[in-house]
């Protein structure tokens, strides 16, 4: 990482004061507001996770009652998915970088962008309100008929929070799509766009096409609880499994809302740390779209044991195998990019390698669960818990943290200690594997998820898991510590500390409010590292 | 969008929508057997099409806007089609004794 002097006149130096932040229309400031918000919710969700792992340290249910445990794992899921993972990369790095990578002054609709943050906050506050009023115990999936007919916890309030936060997601996606279509700089053709933009575009499609469905579904659950609608009540012709269809129509693609942005981040980082053009750029770009589209056709693989037709299950199973292909394409292409690359061992490199390793395990174990016969054995066990954490944390969170480490100097104008960045990446990687790999084993052996007690023979694996979670937690705390500490130091980041290509690296760190002094003109393909190196040698 | 529709067109569409609402209510009073739901849905779809084409101005907009509008319906067809695929094929495999 190279260092440089101050940059006055940046977006951080524009009018100060709380009002200037709370009423800002600057996409970069909104990104920072989101970053602070989601970090708070990550910590809240993390506290619930710590409670779960502490309970599971011993076979007996001695820390929480069964009812309280139900609430703890529900709130862990609700907070982490709806208020951290879904907005994580799009609302922070996406908000900050999409206009800059497009060569634009801001997003297409700056006021709508601010509105999305307020909607997110309102949704989050309502859900937190549900926590303080006694919690909710349905699991993050809000499955009927329990959620609609039986649970006497604060389902309606929590669901309303998720419903409102959904609109925040739709507005962000809408803003990105219009910006990418309409506001690209001269010369920035579709196939010169950074792959992060392709990933954000594909993610936005999923947000816009899927989120309304879950919003309506949640509204139906609320209507059924409050007004006695009978959409999901079998006694009067409704069907609880219909809820699962509607819910997973959004919530499976929502996995791609969480992972596609991470893939976009990793594509940027792989090229930068390898000093090479991405291997098979256009294939990687198209694979983002393929994941977004095919990802809408696989939702029934969550429902193999739900009374869903075996024929529907067969079709969902086959398409699940197909959706693995574009993900594999990306993974192979990242590896091919690194092959014979001039790899620099800076902290983003560690996050890249960690992401690829964890995502690989998460993706491959997804194939186990997509196979109908095997899923009957593994369904609702810790194998599933391990699989989706490898995807969402191993992929989503590693991608997010990799991106934060890569663009932190650009966002704040400050560098962080490189050694601490590397140690944190190693701690998170080791802690994560120690937490979740034993869960594959204990799940395969038959330990069901969502219980606060378990047979004694599973204890050693659960102790490993809790130990790993402690290491993981220390890793996360270390990151928060050195990143926050860096904010109290003078600005020292150069415009391009990694020597990377891309419009964001051609402007000062941190950028000025309108991003560019003059409208940029793009004259080369993305990731032209080799061309730039040759030109530098000639000069 | 540069196209400006005449007031007469808007009033015609509005009148058609009101008329179709009356038709929906009237038909609901007649028992069409298996056709009850399909007829109601067909009228609703016709009304939605009018709103999208004229009130939302999609008819006079760019091809990209038309693709965006159409993709919403394509996704709705995917949601309904595959979900119905489940319901229609559930009974294809019987249970022992049945």
Coordinates of N, CA and C in Angstrom, one line a residue, chain A residues 93-237:
Chain A
X93 N -20.5 -0.6 -0.3 CA -19.6 -0.5 -1.4 C -20.3 -0.2 -2.8
X94 N -21.5 -0.8 -3.0 CA -22.2 -0.5 -4.2 C -22.6 1.0 -4.3
X95 N -23.1 1.5 -3.2 CA -23.5 2.9 -3.2 C -22.3 3.8 -3.4
X96 N -21.2 3.4 -2.8 CA -20.0 4.3 -2.9 C -19.4 4.2 -4.3
X97 N -19.4 3.0 -4.9 CA -18.6 2.7 -6.1 C -19.3 2.7 -7.4
X98 N -20.6 2.4 -7.4 CA -21.3 2.3 -8.7 C -21.2 3.6 -9.5
X99 N -21.6 4.8 -8.9 CA -21.5 6.0 -9.7 C -20.0 6.3 -10.1
X100 N -19.1 6.1 -9.2 CA -17.7 6.4 -9.5 C -17.2 5.5 -10.6
X101 N -17.5 4.2 -10.5 CA -17.1 3.2 -11.6 C -17.7 3.6 -12.9
X102 N -18.9 4.2 -12.9 CA -19.6 4.6 -14.1 C -19.1 5.9 -14.6
X103 N -18.3 6.6 -13.8 CA -17.8 7.9 -14.2 C -18.9 9.0 -14.0
X104 N -19.8 8.7 -13.1 CA -20.9 9.7 -12.9 C -20.7 10.5 -11.6
X105 N -21.5 11.6 -11.5 CA -21.4 12.4 -10.3 C -22.1 11.8 -9.1
X106 N -23.2 11.1 -9.4 CA -23.9 10.5 -8.3 C -24.8 9.4 -8.9
X107 N -25.6 8.7 -8.1 CA -26.6 7.8 -8.6 C -27.7 8.5 -9.4
X108 N -28.5 7.8 -10.2 CA -29.5 8.5 -11.0 C -30.5 9.2 -10.1
X109 N -30.9 8.7 -8.9 CA -31.9 9.3 -8.1 C -31.3 9.4 -6.7
X110 N -30.6 10.5 -6.4 CA -30.0 10.7 -5.1 C -31.0 10.7 -3.9
X111 N -32.1 11.4 -4.1 CA -33.1 11.5 -3.0 C -33.7 10.1 -2.7
X112 N -33.9 9.3 -3.8 CA -34.5 8.0 -3.6 C -33.4 7.1 -2.8
X113 N -32.2 7.4 -3.1 CA -31.1 6.7 -2.4 C -31.1 7.0 -0.9
X114 N -31.3 8.3 -0.5 CA -31.4 8.6 0.9 C -32.7 8.0 1.5
X115 N -33.8 8.0 0.7 CA -35.0 7.4 1.2 C -34.8 5.9 1.5
X116 N -34.0 5.2 0.7 CA -33.8 3.8 0.9 C -33.1 3.6 2.3
X117 N -32.2 4.5 2.7 CA -31.6 4.3 4.0 C -32.6 4.5 5.1
X118 N -33.4 5.5 4.9 CA -34.5 5.8 6.0 C -35.4 4.6 6.1
X119 N -35.8 4.0 4.9 CA -36.7 2.9 5.0 C -36.0 1.7 5.7
X120 N -34.7 1.5 5.4 CA -34.0 0.5 6.0 C -34.0 0.7 7.6
X121 N -33.8 1.9 8.0 CA -33.7 2.2 9.4 C -35.1 2.0 10.1
X122 N -36.2 2.4 9.4 CA -37.5 2.2 10.0 C -37.8 0.7 10.1
X123 N -37.5 0.0 9.1 CA -37.7 -1.5 9.1 C -36.9 -2.1 10.2
X124 N -35.6 -1.7 10.4 CA -34.7 -2.2 11.4 C -35.2 -1.9 12.8
X125 N -35.7 -0.6 12.9 CA -36.2 -0.2 14.3 C -37.5 -1.0 14.7
X126 N -38.3 -1.3 13.7 CA -39.5 -2.1 14.0 C -39.2 -3.5 14.4
X127 N -38.2 -4.0 13.7 CA -37.8 -5.4 14.1 C -37.1 -5.4 15.4
X128 N -36.3 -4.4 15.7 CA -35.7 -4.3 17.0 C -36.8 -4.1 18.1
X129 N -37.8 -3.3 17.7 CA -39.0 -3.2 18.6 C -39.6 -4.5 19.0
X130 N -39.6 -5.4 18.0 CA -40.2 -6.8 18.2 C -39.3 -7.5 19.2
X131 N -37.9 -7.2 19.1 CA -37.0 -7.9 20.1 C -37.3 -7.4 21.5
X132 N -37.4 -6.1 21.7 CA -37.6 -5.6 23.0 C -39.0 -5.9 23.6
X133 N -39.9 -6.1 22.7 CA -41.3 -6.5 23.2 C -41.4 -8.0 23.5
X134 N -40.3 -8.7 23.4 CA -40.4 -10.1 23.8 C -39.9 -11.1 22.7
X135 N -39.5 -10.5 21.6 CA -38.9 -11.3 20.5 C -39.9 -12.0 19.6
X136 N -39.4 -12.8 18.7 CA -40.2 -13.6 17.8 C -39.5 -15.0 17.6
X137 N -40.3 -16.0 17.4 CA -39.7 -17.4 17.5 C -40.0 -18.3 16.4
X138 N -40.3 -17.7 15.2 CA -40.7 -18.5 14.0 C -39.5 -19.0 13.2
X139 N -38.3 -18.6 13.5 CA -37.2 -18.8 12.6 C -37.3 -17.7 11.6
X140 N -36.1 -17.4 10.9 CA -36.1 -16.2 10.0 C -37.0 -16.5 8.8
X141 N -37.4 -17.7 8.6 CA -38.3 -18.1 7.4 C -39.7 -17.8 7.6
X142 N -40.2 -17.5 8.8 CA -41.6 -17.2 9.1 C -42.5 -18.3 8.6
X143 N -42.2 -19.5 8.6 CA -43.0 -20.6 8.0 C -44.4 -20.6 8.6
X144 N -45.4 -20.7 7.7 CA -46.7 -21.0 8.1 C -46.9 -22.6 8.3
X145 N -47.8 -23.1 9.0 CA -48.9 -22.4 9.7 C -48.4 -21.9 11.1
X146 N -47.2 -22.2 11.5 CA -46.8 -21.7 12.9 C -46.9 -20.2 13.0
X147 N -46.3 -19.5 12.0 CA -46.3 -18.1 12.0 C -47.6 -17.4 11.9
X148 N -48.5 -18.1 11.2 CA -49.8 -17.4 10.9 C -50.9 -17.9 11.9
X149 N -50.7 -19.0 12.5 CA -51.8 -19.5 13.3 C -51.4 -19.8 14.8
X150 N -50.2 -20.2 15.0 CA -49.8 -20.7 16.3 C -49.0 -19.7 17.2
X151 N -47.9 -19.1 16.6 CA -47.0 -18.3 17.4 C -47.7 -17.1 18.0
X152 N -47.4 -17.0 19.3 CA -48.0 -15.8 20.0 C -46.9 -14.8 20.4
X153 N -45.8 -14.8 19.6 CA -44.8 -13.8 19.7 C -45.0 -12.7 18.7
X154 N -44.1 -11.7 18.6 CA -44.3 -10.5 17.9 C -44.0 -10.7 16.4
X155 N -44.7 -11.7 15.8 CA -44.5 -12.0 14.4 C -44.8 -10.8 13.5
X156 N -46.0 -10.2 13.7 CA -46.5 -9.1 12.9 C -45.5 -8.0 12.8
X157 N -45.0 -7.6 14.0 CA -44.1 -6.4 14.0 C -42.8 -6.7 13.3
X158 N -42.2 -7.9 13.6 CA -40.9 -8.3 13.0 C -41.1 -8.4 11.5
X159 N -42.3 -9.0 11.0 CA -42.5 -9.1 9.6 C -42.7 -7.8 9.0
X160 N -43.4 -6.8 9.7 CA -43.6 -5.5 9.1 C -42.2 -4.8 8.9
X161 N -41.3 -5.0 9.9 CA -39.9 -4.5 9.7 C -39.3 -5.0 8.5
X162 N -39.4 -6.3 8.2 CA -38.7 -6.9 7.1 C -39.4 -6.4 5.8
X163 N -40.7 -6.3 5.9 CA -41.5 -5.8 4.7 C -41.0 -4.4 4.3
X164 N -40.8 -3.5 5.3 CA -40.4 -2.1 4.9 C -39.0 -2.1 4.5
X165 N -38.1 -2.9 5.1 CA -36.7 -3.0 4.7 C -36.6 -3.5 3.2
X166 N -37.6 -4.3 2.8 CA -37.6 -4.8 1.4 C -37.7 -3.7 0.4
X167 N -38.5 -2.6 0.8 CA -38.6 -1.5 -0.2 C -37.3 -0.7 -0.3
X168 N -36.5 -0.7 0.8 CA -35.2 -0.1 0.7 C -34.3 -0.8 -0.3
X169 N -34.4 -2.1 -0.3 CA -33.7 -3.0 -1.2 C -34.1 -2.7 -2.7
X170 N -35.4 -2.6 -2.9 CA -35.9 -2.4 -4.2 C -35.4 -1.0 -4.7
X171 N -35.5 0.0 -3.9 CA -35.1 1.3 -4.3 C -33.6 1.3 -4.7
X172 N -32.8 0.6 -3.9 CA -31.3 0.6 -4.2 C -31.1 -0.1 -5.6
X173 N -31.8 -1.2 -5.8 CA -31.6 -2.0 -7.0 C -32.1 -1.1 -8.2
X174 N -33.2 -0.5 -8.1 CA -33.7 0.4 -9.1 C -32.7 1.5 -9.5
X175 N -32.2 2.1 -8.5 CA -31.2 3.2 -8.7 C -30.0 2.7 -9.4
X176 N -29.5 1.5 -9.1 CA -28.3 1.0 -9.7 C -28.6 0.7 -11.2
X177 N -29.7 0.1 -11.4 CA -30.0 -0.3 -12.8 C -30.1 0.9 -13.7
X178 N -30.8 2.0 -13.3 CA -30.9 3.2 -14.1 C -29.5 3.8 -14.2
X179 N -28.7 3.9 -13.2 CA -27.4 4.5 -13.3 C -26.5 3.8 -14.3
X180 N -26.5 2.4 -14.2 CA -25.7 1.7 -15.1 C -26.2 1.9 -16.6
X181 N -27.5 1.9 -16.8 CA -28.0 2.1 -18.1 C -27.7 3.5 -18.7
X182 N -27.9 4.5 -17.8 CA -28.0 5.9 -18.4 C -26.8 6.8 -18.1
X183 N -26.0 6.4 -17.1 CA -25.0 7.4 -16.7 C -23.5 7.0 -16.8
X184 N -23.3 6.0 -17.7 CA -21.9 5.6 -17.9 C -21.2 6.7 -18.7
X185 N -19.9 6.8 -18.4 CA -19.1 7.9 -19.0 C -18.8 7.5 -20.5
X186 N -18.5 8.5 -21.3 CA -18.2 8.2 -22.7 C -17.1 7.2 -22.8
X187 N -17.3 6.2 -23.6 CA -16.2 5.2 -23.8 C -16.4 4.0 -22.9
X188 N -17.3 4.1 -21.9 CA -17.4 3.0 -21.0 C -18.6 2.1 -21.5
X189 N -18.2 1.3 -22.5 CA -19.2 0.3 -23.0 C -19.5 -0.8 -22.0
X190 N -20.5 -1.5 -22.3 CA -20.9 -2.6 -21.4 C -19.7 -3.5 -21.1
X191 N -19.0 -3.8 -22.1 CA -17.9 -4.8 -22.0 C -16.6 -4.2 -21.6
X192 N -16.6 -2.9 -21.2 CA -15.5 -2.3 -20.6 C -15.8 -2.0 -19.1
X193 N -17.0 -2.4 -18.7 CA -17.4 -2.1 -17.3 C -16.6 -3.0 -16.4
X194 N -16.2 -2.5 -15.2 CA -15.6 -3.4 -14.2 C -16.6 -4.5 -13.8
X195 N -16.1 -5.7 -13.5 CA -17.1 -6.8 -13.2 C -17.9 -6.6 -11.9
X196 N -17.4 -5.7 -11.1 CA -18.2 -5.3 -9.9 C -19.5 -4.6 -10.4
X197 N -19.4 -3.8 -11.4 CA -20.7 -3.2 -11.9 C -21.6 -4.3 -12.5
X198 N -21.0 -5.2 -13.2 CA -21.9 -6.3 -13.8 C -22.6 -7.1 -12.6
X199 N -21.8 -7.3 -11.6 CA -22.4 -8.1 -10.4 C -23.5 -7.2 -9.7
X200 N -23.2 -5.9 -9.6 CA -24.3 -5.1 -8.9 C -25.5 -5.0 -9.8
X201 N -25.3 -5.0 -11.1 CA -26.4 -4.9 -12.1 C -27.3 -6.2 -11.9
X202 N -26.6 -7.3 -11.9 CA -27.3 -8.6 -11.8 C -28.0 -8.7 -10.5
X203 N -27.3 -8.2 -9.4 CA -27.9 -8.2 -8.1 C -29.2 -7.4 -8.1
X204 N -29.1 -6.2 -8.7 CA -30.2 -5.3 -8.7 C -31.4 -5.9 -9.4
X205 N -31.2 -6.7 -10.5 CA -32.3 -7.4 -11.2 C -33.0 -8.3 -10.2
X206 N -32.2 -9.0 -9.4 CA -32.8 -10.0 -8.4 C -33.6 -9.2 -7.4
X207 N -33.0 -8.1 -6.9 CA -33.7 -7.2 -5.9 C -35.1 -6.8 -6.4
X208 N -35.1 -6.3 -7.6 CA -36.3 -5.7 -8.2 C -37.4 -6.8 -8.5
X209 N -36.9 -7.9 -9.0 CA -37.9 -8.9 -9.5 C -38.3 -9.8 -8.3
X210 N -37.5 -10.0 -7.3 CA -37.8 -10.9 -6.2 C -38.4 -10.3 -5.0
X211 N -37.9 -9.1 -4.6 CA -38.3 -8.6 -3.3 C -39.8 -8.3 -3.2
X212 N -40.5 -7.8 -4.3 CA -42.0 -7.6 -4.1 C -42.7 -8.9 -3.7
X213 N -42.2 -10.0 -4.2 CA -42.9 -11.3 -3.9 C -42.8 -11.6 -2.4
X214 N -41.7 -11.4 -1.8 CA -41.6 -11.7 -0.3 C -42.4 -10.6 0.4
X215 N -42.4 -9.4 -0.1 CA -43.2 -8.3 0.6 C -44.6 -8.7 0.6
X216 N -45.2 -9.2 -0.5 CA -46.6 -9.6 -0.5 C -46.8 -10.8 0.3
X217 N -45.9 -11.7 0.3 CA -46.0 -12.9 1.1 C -46.1 -12.6 2.6
X218 N -45.2 -11.7 3.0 CA -45.2 -11.3 4.5 C -46.5 -10.6 4.8
X219 N -46.9 -9.8 3.9 CA -48.2 -9.1 4.1 C -49.4 -10.1 4.2
X220 N -49.3 -11.1 3.5 CA -50.4 -12.1 3.6 C -50.4 -12.8 4.9
X221 N -49.1 -13.1 5.4 CA -49.1 -13.7 6.8 C -49.7 -12.7 7.8
X222 N -49.3 -11.4 7.7 CA -49.9 -10.4 8.6 C -51.4 -10.4 8.5
X223 N -51.9 -10.4 7.2 CA -53.3 -10.4 7.0 C -54.0 -11.6 7.6
X224 N -53.3 -12.7 7.5 CA -53.9 -14.0 8.0 C -53.9 -13.9 9.6
X225 N -52.9 -13.3 10.2 CA -52.9 -13.2 11.6 C -53.9 -12.2 12.1
X226 N -53.9 -11.1 11.4 CA -54.7 -10.0 12.0 C -56.2 -10.0 11.5
X227 N -56.4 -10.4 10.3 CA -57.8 -10.3 9.7 C -58.4 -11.7 9.4
X228 N -57.6 -12.8 9.7 CA -58.2 -14.1 9.4 C -58.3 -14.5 8.0
X229 N -57.5 -13.9 7.1 CA -57.4 -14.4 5.7 C -57.0 -15.9 5.8
X230 N -57.4 -16.6 4.8 CA -57.1 -18.1 4.9 C -56.3 -18.6 3.7
X231 N -55.3 -17.8 3.3 CA -54.5 -18.2 2.2 C -53.7 -19.4 2.5
X232 N -53.2 -19.5 3.8 CA -52.3 -20.6 4.1 C -52.9 -21.6 5.1
X233 N -54.2 -21.4 5.3 CA -54.9 -22.3 6.3 C -55.7 -23.4 5.6
X234 N -55.2 -24.6 5.8 CA -55.8 -25.8 5.1 C -57.2 -26.1 5.5
X235 N -57.6 -25.6 6.6 CA -59.0 -25.9 7.1 C -60.0 -25.3 6.2
X236 N -59.7 -24.2 5.5 CA -60.6 -23.5 4.6 C -60.1 -23.4 3.2
X237 N -59.3 -24.4 2.8 CA -58.8 -24.5 1.4 C -57.5 -23.8 1.1

